[in-house]
Amino acid sequence: MNHIQSYISEHKDRFLQELIELLKIPSISADSSYKNDVLKTANNIQESLKQAGCNHTEIYKTEGYPIVYGERIIDDNLPTVLVYGHYDVQPPDPINLWDSPPFEPVIKPTDKHPDGAIFARGACDDKGQMYMHVKAFELMTRTNTLPCNVKFMIEGEEEVGSVHLGTFVKNNRDRLKNDVILISDTGMIANDVPSITTGLRGLSYVEVEVTGPNRDLHSGLYGGAVANPINILAKMIASLHDENNHITIPRFYDHVEELSNEERAEMSKAPFSLENYKKALNIEAVYGESGYTTNERNSIRPTLDVNGIWGGYTGEGAKTVIPSKAYAKISMRLVPNQNWEDITQLFKDHFERIAPKGVKVKVTPHHGGQGYVTPIDSLGYQAASKAYQETFGKTPIPQRSGGSIPIVSLFEQELKSKTILMGFGLDSDAIHSPNEHFGVWNYLKGIETIPWFYKYFKELSQ
Amino acid sequence: MNHIQSYISEHKDRFLQELIELLKIPSISADSSYKNDVLKTANNIQESLKQAGCNHTEIYKTEGYPIVYGERIIDDNLPTVLVYGHYDVQPPDPINLWDSPPFEPVIKPTDKHPDGAIFARGACDDKGQMYMHVKAFELMTRTNTLPCNVKFMIEGEEEVGSVHLGTFVKNNRDRLKNDVILISDTGMIANDVPSITTGLRGLSYVEVEVTGPNRDLHSGLYGGAVANPINILAKMIASLHDENNHITIPRFYDHVEELSNEERAEMSKAPFSLENYKKALNIEAVYGESGYTTNERNSIRPTLDVNGIWGGYTGEGAKTVIPSKAYAKISMRLVPNQNWEDITQLFKDHFERIAPKGVKVKVTPHHGGQGYVTPIDSLGYQAASKAYQETFGKTPIPQRSGGSIPIVSLFEQELKSKTILMGFGLDSDAIHSPNEHFGVWNYLKGIETIPWFYKYFKELSQ
C-alpha cells in the first residue's frame, strides 16, 4: 500500500502543524478556570473531523464537557470501527519544571527521539495520539481506501474520570454500535520493540480531610496537648501499608487475580533493564510490594499512592501553627476483578475507622473505573498485530499497563465489543509530568500503522 | 497612685487609636514581599518612643530587619529596666477564615472581652502588648513619676527566630546593661485569674525535603514500583512518635527535667476545665503523651509538631501523579536543659537515617532557642507580683508556658539579668490564628500595672 507512505510524506508538515495548533489550547479539564479553552478545543476537534471526511459530526452536550462525535458510514455490511480519544489534558504544574511553556509547543530532538519530539502538555496524552486517528482517517478517505465504517467519540473529561461519558454511552448504544473499539492512549515498550497493551488497571480516587481543633492554634501553647491533623494524617497514611508494602485495608485483596507462574514467566520476557530504569529516574533503589518484580508491581498488582497532600503553613519562612485541617488526594490502582466502587467503600470505611478520637475525618470519593483485559485471540488484536508487523517489521509484544482508562470496561459492558489499545507513546514521554512530549517519528508511525489495522480488521471479519 | 487611673481615663481613646494605626501596617517578617511595611513599622516605633519621652532613640541596622532602640536615663544610681518586644507579626493566612481583614483593625465585644477586643494580626502578639510598655512609659514621664532608667529594645524578627538579635545583644552589652528585663509577649490564665509566666519552652524549627524520582510520574505507569515521596514522608513523620506519643528520636529526652510530684501537684492547682478546653476547640478528646495531663503536655514536656506539609497536586480536581518531591515544616518545643542546637542535630541525624533507599532526604535547620525558667524569689518576680496585687487585687499565679521566646535565655547569658514575663493576653486571643484579638480591658490593665512594677522594683532594689 504505497499510497500510505506517499500521502504521509506529502502531508506530514501539515499533520504536525495542525497538531501544534491543537496543543496550543490549554484544555485543562481539572481546573474550571480553563473552561472556555476546553470548549474551544471541542469545536476544533469537530472541525478536524469534518475536514478529514466525516459525513456527520455532532457535539453532544453533557452536564460537564461535551463529547465530540463524528462518523463516516460507507456500507452497512462493512465492519465498523469506533475510535475513542480525549481532547482534555492534565494540569501542567509544577510549571517551573518545564523547559518550555506547556502550551507553546516546540520540537526538539531527544535521546529516544533523534528525529525530534513535540514538547507540550497533551502532546502524547492524548491529543497527539488521538489526532493520529483523525489524520489516518483523512488519509484513507482522500485516497479512497477506507475499508470500514468509522465512528469517532472524543471526550473532554478523561483526566477527571470521564464523569459523564458513561451516561452518554448508555443513552447512545445504537449510534455507537461497532465491531471493535480502537484507542491510542497508552504506550509501547520502545520504538524498536512494538507492543500492544492488553491489560489496564482500574482506579479509585478519593480526597480525605482531617479536622482537629476548630481553628489554627499556636504550636507552643497547644503543641503536645491536642491532635495535630497533619501528624494524624501522616500516621493514618503510613498505616495503609505494612512492612512488606502490602495494603492494609481489610478485604482489599479479596478479588485480586494471582497470575500463574507461566503467565509471570511470559511477562518477564519483555525487555527490561532495572539499571536503566533506576538511572532514568535517578533513584538508588526501586520500592514496592515484596515478592513481585518492578514490572509486576506496576501492572498486575494493585497500589495505593498519595497524589497530593497539604496542610498548615507552606509559605516562605516559619509559622509555628497547629492547623485546623489537613488534606490528601489518594488514588488506588486496581487490577481486573477488583470493583472500584467496592474498593472505594472499603477505603472509606477503613480510613474513617482508624481515625483517633480528637479528629474528624471526611472521605470524599472522587472518581474511578474498572480494570480491563483484552484477549490476544480476538479479531481486533490479530488485526493490530498484523498491522504492526507491516510497519515495524516485527510482531508486537502483548503488555499489561499500569495505567487506567476507566471507560474501557464500560464500553465492553454497554457496547459488547472489545477494545484494542494501540499506543505509540513511550514511558519516557513524561505524560502527566513537566516536559511531556511525543516523538514525531511515533506520531507519523501511528498514522502509517492505523490504515493497516483497518485493512486487516476488514479482511479478518469476512 | 491616683495619677495612673486619671491619666489613663484621660488618654485611653488616643492609646487605642495609636495602637490601631500601628496594627494597620502588615509587618509580616516571614514574607519578604512585606519588607517595606516591616521597615515602616520600625520607623513608627522609633517615633512613638520619642513621643513617649525617650531622650535617645536609634534604629540599629542588622543583616535582617532593624532593631529599634530607645532610652531615658534619669540617674545612674537608679535601677534600669530593659523592655523587650517585637514589631513584626505572623503571616495572617488562612486569610479566608478571618471575619474581618487582618490589617483593618475593628473593636468588637466577645464572651471573654465584654468591653470589646481589638481584632487584627499582631493585636496581642506582640504589637498590643509591646505598646502597653510605650504608653505606660509615656504615663510615667508625663506625670514625672518615672522611678527607674528605661531602655527599649524592639525587634522585627521574633516571628522568624530573632535571627540577628543575638549578634546585636553580644555587640551591645554595655548599651543594654540593665537590672531586669521586662517582656509582655505571653498570656495569663484569665482576666480574674492573673498569672505570671515563669517558664518557657525552647524551640527547634526545621524544614525537610524528600526527593524520589527526578520528575513527577504518572501514578498508573509507576505506581507501586517507585518510592512515592509523599507516602515516604508520611511514614517517616508517623515514625517520630510511638504508641504512647513519646518522641522516638534517640537521646531526645536525655536532658529533660522530670518535675517532682510536689511541683506537679502545685501546677495542677491552676484552675483548668478539660470540658471547657475541649468545647473551646470543638474536639471530642485531647491527644498527647501518655502519663501527663493536658497542662503538663503543653508546658513541661517537649513536643514535635508538623506545622506545614505539601507535595503533589493540591489544586482543584484530580491529578494521578507521583510527585518528585514532598516537603514538611516541623517544629519541636523543648523544655529547659534541652539544648536546641543539639536537638536539631539529633533530629537531622535521625531523619536522614530512617529514610529508605529510593529517596533522598534533606533537613534544613530553620531557627530555634533554649527554654527558660524565672525564679519566683527574684526581685523582678516579687515586684511584678506586688504590681498585680495592686491592680488585680490578688496574687498572680506562677505559670509555665508552652510557648517559646528563644531570645530570653540568651539575654540572661549575655546581659546577666533575669527576665520577667508579664503577659496580659488570653489563650483564647487566637494569636498565630485567624481573628487574633486583644482585650481593650487587658490593654489598659497592662498600662495600669506596669508603672506599679517600676515603683516596686525600685523600692525592692534599694
Short mmCIF file of C-alpha atoms in Angstrom, two decimals, chain B:
data_model
loop_
_atom_site.label_atom_id
_atom_site.label_comp_id
_atom_site.label_asym_id
_atom_site.label_seq_id
_atom_site.Cartn_x
_atom_site.Cartn_y
_atom_site.Cartn_z
CA MET B 1 -1.07 56.44 92.86
CA ASN B 2 -4.29 58.01 91.53
CA HIS B 3 -2.41 59.76 88.74
CA ILE B 4 -2.26 56.40 86.91
CA GLN B 5 -6.04 55.93 86.78
CA SER B 6 -6.68 59.54 85.86
CA TYR B 7 -4.01 59.71 83.12
CA ILE B 8 -5.35 56.50 81.57
CA SER B 9 -9.00 57.56 81.59
CA GLU B 10 -7.98 60.91 80.08
CA HIS B 11 -5.89 59.39 77.27
CA LYS B 12 -7.30 55.92 76.69
CA ASP B 13 -9.02 56.79 73.41
CA ARG B 14 -5.72 58.05 72.00
CA PHE B 15 -3.91 54.96 73.38
CA LEU B 16 -6.36 52.80 71.40
CA GLN B 17 -6.19 54.94 68.27
CA GLU B 18 -2.39 54.89 68.20
CA LEU B 19 -2.34 51.09 68.54
CA ILE B 20 -4.91 50.73 65.76
CA GLU B 21 -2.71 52.81 63.43
CA LEU B 22 0.25 50.56 64.29
CA LEU B 23 -1.82 47.43 63.58
CA LYS B 24 -2.75 48.66 60.11
CA ILE B 25 0.82 48.08 58.88
CA PRO B 26 1.27 44.42 57.72
CA SER B 27 4.73 43.87 59.21
CA ILE B 28 4.98 40.18 58.23
CA SER B 29 8.63 39.26 58.71
CA ALA B 30 8.28 35.75 57.24
CA ASP B 31 7.25 37.06 53.82
CA SER B 32 9.82 39.21 52.05
CA SER B 33 7.16 40.86 49.90
CA TYR B 34 6.17 42.86 53.00
CA LYS B 35 9.68 44.23 53.53
CA ASN B 36 8.71 47.89 53.17
CA ASP B 37 5.85 47.52 55.65
CA VAL B 38 8.16 45.95 58.21
CA LEU B 39 10.65 48.80 57.82
CA LYS B 40 7.86 51.36 58.02
CA THR B 41 6.75 49.82 61.32
CA ALA B 42 10.25 50.20 62.74
CA ASN B 43 10.16 53.93 61.98
CA ASN B 44 6.70 54.18 63.51
CA ILE B 45 8.02 52.59 66.74
CA GLN B 46 11.02 54.92 66.91
CA GLU B 47 8.65 57.90 66.57
CA SER B 48 6.42 56.55 69.36
CA LEU B 49 9.40 56.15 71.67
CA LYS B 50 10.46 59.77 71.05
CA GLN B 51 6.92 60.99 71.68
CA ALA B 52 6.69 58.94 74.87
CA GLY B 53 9.80 60.57 76.33
CA CYS B 54 12.96 58.74 75.26
CA ASN B 55 15.83 61.20 75.22
CA HIS B 56 17.79 58.99 72.86
CA THR B 57 16.43 56.70 70.11
CA GLU B 58 18.19 54.83 67.37
CA ILE B 59 17.42 52.33 64.63
CA TYR B 60 20.11 49.66 64.52
CA LYS B 61 20.53 48.06 61.11
CA THR B 62 21.09 44.29 61.03
CA GLU B 63 21.50 41.88 58.13
CA GLY B 64 17.77 41.35 58.51
CA TYR B 65 15.20 43.74 59.94
CA PRO B 66 16.38 46.59 62.15
CA ILE B 67 16.19 46.78 65.94
CA VAL B 68 14.56 49.88 67.37
CA TYR B 69 16.30 51.18 70.48
CA GLY B 70 15.20 53.95 72.83
CA GLU B 71 16.25 55.02 76.33
CA ARG B 72 15.63 57.52 79.09
CA ILE B 73 18.42 57.61 81.65
CA ILE B 74 17.44 59.73 84.63
CA ASP B 75 20.01 58.73 87.27
CA ASP B 76 22.87 56.26 87.03
CA ASN B 77 22.24 55.29 90.63
CA LEU B 78 18.70 54.14 89.90
CA PRO B 79 17.93 50.63 88.64
CA THR B 80 17.47 50.18 84.89
CA VAL B 81 14.60 48.31 83.27
CA LEU B 82 15.12 46.89 79.76
CA VAL B 83 11.87 46.41 77.85
CA TYR B 84 11.94 43.88 75.02
CA GLY B 85 9.20 43.41 72.44
CA HIS B 86 8.75 42.83 68.72
CA TYR B 87 7.04 44.81 65.99
CA ASP B 88 6.82 42.00 63.40
CA VAL B 89 3.77 39.73 63.14
CA GLN B 90 2.86 36.23 61.98
CA PRO B 91 1.53 35.69 58.46
CA PRO B 92 -2.28 36.03 58.57
CA ASP B 93 -3.16 33.03 56.42
CA PRO B 94 -5.52 31.30 56.10
CA ILE B 95 -6.95 34.71 55.20
CA ASN B 96 -10.39 33.33 54.32
CA LEU B 97 -11.02 32.33 57.96
CA TRP B 98 -10.80 35.93 59.22
CA ASP B 99 -14.13 37.60 59.97
CA SER B 100 -12.57 41.00 59.22
CA PRO B 101 -9.39 41.82 57.27
CA PRO B 102 -6.32 41.12 59.45
CA PHE B 103 -4.83 44.57 58.86
CA GLU B 104 -8.03 46.58 59.20
CA PRO B 105 -8.47 46.58 62.99
CA VAL B 106 -12.01 46.54 64.40
CA ILE B 107 -13.20 46.57 68.03
CA LYS B 108 -15.90 44.01 68.88
CA PRO B 109 -17.06 42.55 72.22
CA THR B 110 -16.52 38.83 72.87
CA ASP B 111 -17.62 36.49 75.69
CA LYS B 112 -14.25 36.86 77.36
CA HIS B 113 -13.93 40.56 76.46
CA PRO B 114 -17.33 42.20 77.11
CA ASP B 115 -15.70 45.67 76.96
CA GLY B 116 -14.52 44.88 73.43
CA ALA B 117 -11.38 43.46 71.85
CA ILE B 118 -9.22 44.79 69.01
CA PHE B 119 -9.27 42.26 66.14
CA ALA B 120 -6.13 42.40 63.97
CA ARG B 121 -2.99 40.37 63.28
CA GLY B 122 -0.48 41.42 65.95
CA ALA B 123 -3.13 42.90 68.26
CA CYS B 124 -1.91 40.67 71.09
CA ASP B 125 1.29 39.18 69.63
CA ASP B 126 3.05 41.44 70.09
CA LYS B 127 2.23 44.96 68.93
CA GLY B 128 -0.52 45.45 71.51
CA GLN B 129 1.43 44.08 74.45
CA MET B 130 4.65 45.83 73.40
CA TYR B 131 2.80 49.12 73.02
CA MET B 132 1.43 48.89 76.60
CA HIS B 133 5.02 49.49 77.73
CA VAL B 134 5.44 52.52 75.47
CA LYS B 135 2.23 54.06 76.81
CA ALA B 136 2.99 53.18 80.46
CA PHE B 137 6.38 54.84 79.94
CA GLU B 138 4.66 57.91 78.46
CA LEU B 139 2.38 57.99 81.51
CA MET B 140 5.32 57.92 83.91
CA THR B 141 7.32 60.60 82.07
CA ARG B 142 4.39 62.99 81.57
CA THR B 143 3.40 62.67 85.23
CA ASN B 144 7.01 62.90 86.39
CA THR B 145 6.74 59.60 88.23
CA LEU B 146 9.35 57.54 86.37
CA PRO B 147 11.27 55.76 89.19
CA CYS B 148 13.89 53.92 87.08
CA ASN B 149 16.00 54.29 83.98
CA VAL B 150 14.35 52.70 80.94
CA LYS B 151 15.72 51.07 77.82
CA PHE B 152 13.60 49.74 74.96
CA MET B 153 14.78 47.09 72.52
CA ILE B 154 12.05 46.31 69.96
CA GLU B 155 12.98 43.86 67.20
CA GLY B 156 11.40 42.90 63.87
CA GLU B 157 12.35 39.25 63.52
CA GLU B 158 10.80 37.48 66.51
CA GLU B 159 8.34 35.52 64.37
CA VAL B 160 11.21 34.21 62.22
CA GLY B 161 13.54 33.24 65.04
CA SER B 162 15.18 36.53 66.09
CA VAL B 163 17.91 35.66 63.62
CA HIS B 164 20.06 38.76 64.19
CA LEU B 165 19.13 39.82 67.72
CA GLY B 166 21.75 37.55 69.29
CA THR B 167 24.62 39.27 67.48
CA PHE B 168 23.18 42.66 68.32
CA VAL B 169 22.96 41.83 72.04
CA LYS B 170 26.50 40.40 72.10
CA ASN B 171 27.84 43.55 70.40
CA ASN B 172 25.96 46.00 72.64
CA ARG B 173 26.30 44.59 76.15
CA ASP B 174 27.09 47.98 77.71
CA ARG B 175 24.35 49.86 75.93
CA LEU B 176 21.86 47.18 77.00
CA LYS B 177 23.14 46.93 80.59
CA ASN B 178 20.15 46.62 82.95
CA ASP B 179 18.89 45.24 86.25
CA VAL B 180 15.80 43.46 84.94
CA ILE B 181 14.27 42.64 81.59
CA LEU B 182 10.54 43.14 81.14
CA ILE B 183 8.63 41.36 78.38
CA SER B 184 4.92 41.19 77.61
CA ASP B 185 4.69 38.51 74.93
CA THR B 186 2.87 35.79 76.85
CA GLY B 187 -0.59 35.31 78.37
CA MET B 188 -2.36 35.00 81.67
CA ILE B 189 -4.92 32.44 82.83
CA ALA B 190 -7.98 34.72 82.87
CA ASN B 191 -8.92 38.34 83.48
CA ASP B 192 -9.89 37.41 87.04
CA VAL B 193 -7.02 34.94 87.45
CA PRO B 194 -3.81 36.91 86.92
CA SER B 195 -0.69 34.84 86.33
CA ILE B 196 2.97 35.45 85.54
CA THR B 197 4.84 33.16 83.16
CA THR B 198 7.84 31.62 84.90
CA GLY B 199 8.83 29.07 82.28
CA LEU B 200 9.13 29.00 78.51
CA ARG B 201 9.76 26.11 76.17
CA GLY B 202 12.68 26.09 73.78
CA LEU B 203 12.23 25.57 70.07
CA SER B 204 13.86 23.81 67.16
CA TYR B 205 12.29 24.51 63.75
CA VAL B 206 13.36 22.56 60.67
CA GLU B 207 12.24 22.07 57.10
CA VAL B 208 12.51 18.65 55.44
CA GLU B 209 12.53 17.75 51.77
CA VAL B 210 12.05 14.20 50.47
CA THR B 211 13.05 13.58 46.85
CA GLY B 212 12.05 10.43 44.98
CA PRO B 213 12.17 10.20 41.17
CA ASN B 214 13.80 13.08 39.29
CA ARG B 215 10.44 14.16 37.85
CA ASP B 216 6.73 13.87 38.55
CA LEU B 217 5.48 10.47 37.36
CA HIS B 218 2.21 9.02 36.15
CA SER B 219 0.87 7.08 39.14
CA GLY B 220 -0.56 4.43 36.84
CA LEU B 221 2.62 3.63 34.98
CA TYR B 222 4.91 3.90 38.02
CA GLY B 223 2.58 3.47 41.00
CA GLY B 224 3.72 0.62 43.24
CA ALA B 225 7.17 0.38 41.66
CA VAL B 226 8.93 3.52 42.92
CA ALA B 227 9.02 5.21 46.31
CA ASN B 228 6.35 7.92 46.44
CA PRO B 229 7.91 10.86 48.36
CA ILE B 230 4.57 11.72 49.99
CA ASN B 231 3.92 8.19 51.25
CA ILE B 232 7.51 8.00 52.47
CA LEU B 233 7.34 11.40 54.19
CA ALA B 234 4.10 10.36 55.91
CA LYS B 235 5.75 7.11 57.05
CA MET B 236 8.80 8.96 58.38
CA ILE B 237 6.71 11.57 60.21
CA ALA B 238 4.47 8.88 61.69
CA SER B 239 7.52 7.04 62.99
CA LEU B 240 8.62 10.07 65.04
CA HIS B 241 6.07 9.20 67.76
CA ASP B 242 5.48 5.80 69.37
CA GLU B 243 2.12 4.38 70.51
CA ASN B 244 2.37 6.41 73.74
CA ASN B 245 3.13 9.58 71.79
CA HIS B 246 6.66 9.61 73.07
CA ILE B 247 9.11 11.07 70.55
CA THR B 248 11.26 8.29 69.09
CA ILE B 249 14.37 10.32 68.22
CA PRO B 250 17.27 8.65 70.07
CA ARG B 251 18.56 10.70 73.06
CA PHE B 252 15.78 13.27 72.56
CA TYR B 253 14.76 13.05 76.24
CA ASP B 254 18.30 12.85 77.67
CA HIS B 255 18.24 16.25 79.36
CA VAL B 256 14.53 16.66 80.01
CA GLU B 257 13.99 17.59 83.66
CA GLU B 258 11.33 15.43 85.35
CA LEU B 259 9.31 17.56 87.75
CA SER B 260 8.82 16.28 91.29
CA ASN B 261 5.36 15.15 92.35
CA GLU B 262 5.24 18.25 94.58
CA GLU B 263 5.86 20.53 91.62
CA ARG B 264 3.29 18.68 89.54
CA ALA B 265 0.80 18.92 92.39
CA GLU B 266 1.48 22.67 92.60
CA MET B 267 0.92 23.04 88.84
CA SER B 268 -2.32 21.12 88.99
CA LYS B 269 -3.78 23.79 91.28
CA ALA B 270 -4.11 26.24 88.38
CA PRO B 271 -7.82 26.44 87.51
CA PHE B 272 -8.47 24.31 84.42
CA SER B 273 -11.59 22.68 82.95
CA LEU B 274 -10.92 19.93 80.41
CA GLU B 275 -14.55 20.15 79.32
CA ASN B 276 -14.29 23.88 78.53
CA TYR B 277 -10.93 23.29 76.86
CA LYS B 278 -12.42 20.66 74.54
CA LYS B 279 -15.53 22.74 73.99
CA ALA B 280 -13.49 25.83 73.05
CA LEU B 281 -11.63 23.83 70.39
CA ASN B 282 -14.64 21.72 69.41
CA ILE B 283 -12.73 18.46 69.87
CA GLU B 284 -14.08 15.22 71.26
CA ALA B 285 -10.87 14.28 73.04
CA VAL B 286 -7.44 15.67 73.82
CA TYR B 287 -4.41 13.84 72.45
CA GLY B 288 -0.87 13.64 73.73
CA GLU B 289 1.88 11.93 75.65
CA SER B 290 0.73 9.13 77.97
CA GLY B 291 1.14 9.77 81.68
CA TYR B 292 0.79 13.55 81.61
CA THR B 293 -2.11 15.97 81.98
CA THR B 294 -3.06 18.50 79.31
CA ASN B 295 -1.41 21.33 81.25
CA GLU B 296 1.77 19.29 81.62
CA ARG B 297 1.78 18.21 77.97
CA ASN B 298 1.81 21.81 76.76
CA SER B 299 4.25 23.25 79.27
CA ILE B 300 6.76 20.93 80.96
CA ARG B 301 7.00 18.30 78.21
CA PRO B 302 8.80 18.55 74.85
CA THR B 303 6.73 18.05 71.70
CA LEU B 304 7.09 17.54 67.96
CA ASP B 305 4.54 19.01 65.56
CA VAL B 306 4.31 19.29 61.79
CA ASN B 307 3.44 22.94 61.12
CA GLY B 308 3.11 22.56 57.36
CA ILE B 309 3.18 19.83 54.73
CA TRP B 310 2.90 19.95 50.95
CA GLY B 311 3.58 17.85 47.87
CA GLY B 312 2.00 16.63 44.64
CA TYR B 313 -1.19 18.03 43.18
CA THR B 314 -3.14 20.19 45.62
CA GLY B 315 -5.35 22.04 43.17
CA GLU B 316 -8.96 21.53 42.20
CA GLY B 317 -9.97 18.13 40.85
CA ALA B 318 -7.69 15.15 40.42
CA LYS B 319 -4.18 14.53 39.09
CA THR B 320 -2.83 11.00 39.15
CA VAL B 321 0.77 11.89 39.84
CA ILE B 322 3.65 10.58 41.90
CA PRO B 323 5.48 13.81 42.71
CA SER B 324 9.23 14.14 42.60
CA LYS B 325 9.33 15.91 45.97
CA ALA B 326 7.39 16.32 49.21
CA TYR B 327 8.06 18.83 51.99
CA ALA B 328 7.25 19.50 55.63
CA LYS B 329 7.96 22.18 58.21
CA ILE B 330 8.47 20.55 61.62
CA SER B 331 8.98 22.22 64.99
CA MET B 332 9.92 20.78 68.34
CA ARG B 333 9.07 22.55 71.60
CA LEU B 334 11.81 21.94 74.16
CA VAL B 335 11.99 22.22 77.92
CA PRO B 336 14.74 23.85 79.99
CA ASN B 337 18.07 21.97 79.79
CA GLN B 338 17.39 20.65 76.28
CA ASN B 339 19.89 22.42 74.03
CA TRP B 340 18.08 23.39 70.84
CA GLU B 341 21.15 23.06 68.64
CA ASP B 342 21.83 19.54 69.94
CA ILE B 343 18.19 18.58 69.41
CA THR B 344 18.24 19.96 65.89
CA GLN B 345 21.29 17.81 65.14
CA LEU B 346 19.66 14.73 66.72
CA PHE B 347 16.60 15.28 64.54
CA LYS B 348 18.67 15.75 61.39
CA ASP B 349 20.76 12.63 62.00
CA HIS B 350 17.70 10.52 62.86
CA PHE B 351 15.52 11.74 60.00
CA GLU B 352 18.25 11.17 57.44
CA ARG B 353 18.99 7.75 58.93
CA ILE B 354 15.39 6.46 58.72
CA ALA B 355 14.99 7.44 55.05
CA PRO B 356 14.55 4.29 52.93
CA LYS B 357 16.73 3.73 49.88
CA GLY B 358 14.90 5.08 46.89
CA VAL B 359 14.52 8.60 48.30
CA LYS B 360 16.95 11.35 49.22
CA VAL B 361 16.24 13.41 52.34
CA LYS B 362 17.35 16.96 53.09
CA VAL B 363 16.88 18.51 56.54
CA THR B 364 17.36 22.28 56.77
CA PRO B 365 17.56 23.71 60.31
CA HIS B 366 15.49 26.88 60.37
CA HIS B 367 15.86 28.51 63.77
CA GLY B 368 15.48 27.74 67.44
CA GLY B 369 16.13 28.80 71.01
CA GLN B 370 16.55 27.50 74.56
CA GLY B 371 13.89 27.13 77.19
CA TYR B 372 13.91 29.36 80.28
CA VAL B 373 12.76 29.44 83.88
CA THR B 374 12.33 32.53 86.07
CA PRO B 375 12.91 32.01 89.82
CA ILE B 376 9.89 33.29 91.74
CA ASP B 377 12.13 34.58 94.55
CA SER B 378 13.88 37.06 92.24
CA LEU B 379 13.46 40.81 92.82
CA GLY B 380 11.77 41.20 89.45
CA TYR B 381 9.21 38.48 90.11
CA GLN B 382 8.43 39.93 93.55
CA ALA B 383 7.96 43.42 92.10
CA ALA B 384 5.68 42.05 89.38
CA SER B 385 3.68 40.06 91.92
CA LYS B 386 3.11 43.17 94.08
CA ALA B 387 2.13 45.20 90.99
CA TYR B 388 -0.55 42.66 90.03
CA GLN B 389 -1.84 42.68 93.62
CA GLU B 390 -2.37 46.45 93.30
CA THR B 391 -4.25 46.33 90.01
CA PHE B 392 -5.97 42.90 90.11
CA GLY B 393 -6.47 42.73 93.87
CA LYS B 394 -5.00 39.27 94.05
CA THR B 395 -1.65 37.49 93.95
CA PRO B 396 -0.75 36.23 90.43
CA ILE B 397 -0.17 32.51 89.91
CA PRO B 398 3.28 31.50 88.60
CA GLN B 399 2.71 29.54 85.39
CA ARG B 400 4.82 27.59 82.91
CA SER B 401 4.02 28.48 79.30
CA GLY B 402 4.31 26.14 76.34
CA GLY B 403 5.40 28.94 74.06
CA SER B 404 8.92 30.00 73.23
CA ILE B 405 10.72 33.33 73.26
CA PRO B 406 14.07 31.96 72.07
CA ILE B 407 15.92 35.13 72.97
CA VAL B 408 15.18 35.09 76.70
CA SER B 409 17.85 32.58 77.66
CA LEU B 410 20.35 34.48 75.56
CA PHE B 411 19.51 37.67 77.47
CA GLU B 412 20.42 36.01 80.74
CA GLN B 413 23.61 34.59 79.28
CA GLU B 414 24.81 37.84 77.71
CA LEU B 415 23.30 40.51 79.97
CA LYS B 416 23.35 38.57 83.25
CA SER B 417 19.86 39.69 84.23
CA LYS B 418 16.55 37.97 84.83
CA THR B 419 13.55 38.32 82.56
CA ILE B 420 10.04 38.90 83.89
CA LEU B 421 7.29 37.70 81.56
CA MET B 422 4.29 39.95 82.28
CA GLY B 423 1.69 38.76 79.78
CA PHE B 424 -1.80 40.26 79.62
CA GLY B 425 -3.23 38.23 76.71
CA LEU B 426 -5.55 35.21 76.98
CA ASP B 427 -5.15 31.79 75.33
CA SER B 428 -8.43 32.48 73.56
CA ASP B 429 -7.00 35.61 71.91
CA ALA B 430 -6.08 33.41 68.92
CA ILE B 431 -2.51 34.55 68.42
CA HIS B 432 -0.97 32.91 65.31
CA SER B 433 -4.55 32.15 64.23
CA PRO B 434 -7.27 33.85 62.21
CA ASN B 435 -9.18 36.52 64.17
CA GLU B 436 -6.35 37.31 66.59
CA HIS B 437 -7.54 39.89 69.10
CA PHE B 438 -6.54 41.63 72.34
CA GLY B 439 -8.99 42.83 75.03
CA VAL B 440 -9.30 46.57 75.40
CA TRP B 441 -9.58 45.96 79.17
CA ASN B 442 -6.35 43.91 79.07
CA TYR B 443 -4.52 46.57 77.08
CA LEU B 444 -5.45 49.29 79.58
CA LYS B 445 -4.88 46.98 82.57
CA GLY B 446 -1.37 46.39 81.30
CA ILE B 447 -0.71 50.11 81.00
CA GLU B 448 -2.02 50.46 84.58
CA THR B 449 0.03 47.60 86.05
CA ILE B 450 3.43 48.38 84.51
CA PRO B 451 4.07 51.64 86.48
CA TRP B 452 3.45 49.71 89.71
CA PHE B 453 6.15 47.24 88.64
CA TYR B 454 8.65 50.11 88.20
CA LYS B 455 7.71 51.52 91.62
CA TYR B 456 8.15 48.23 93.47
CA PHE B 457 11.24 47.19 91.51
CA LYS B 458 12.94 50.43 92.54
CA GLU B 459 11.86 50.02 96.16
CA LEU B 460 12.96 46.38 96.36
CA SER B 461 16.27 47.24 94.71
CA GLN B 462 17.24 49.70 97.42
#
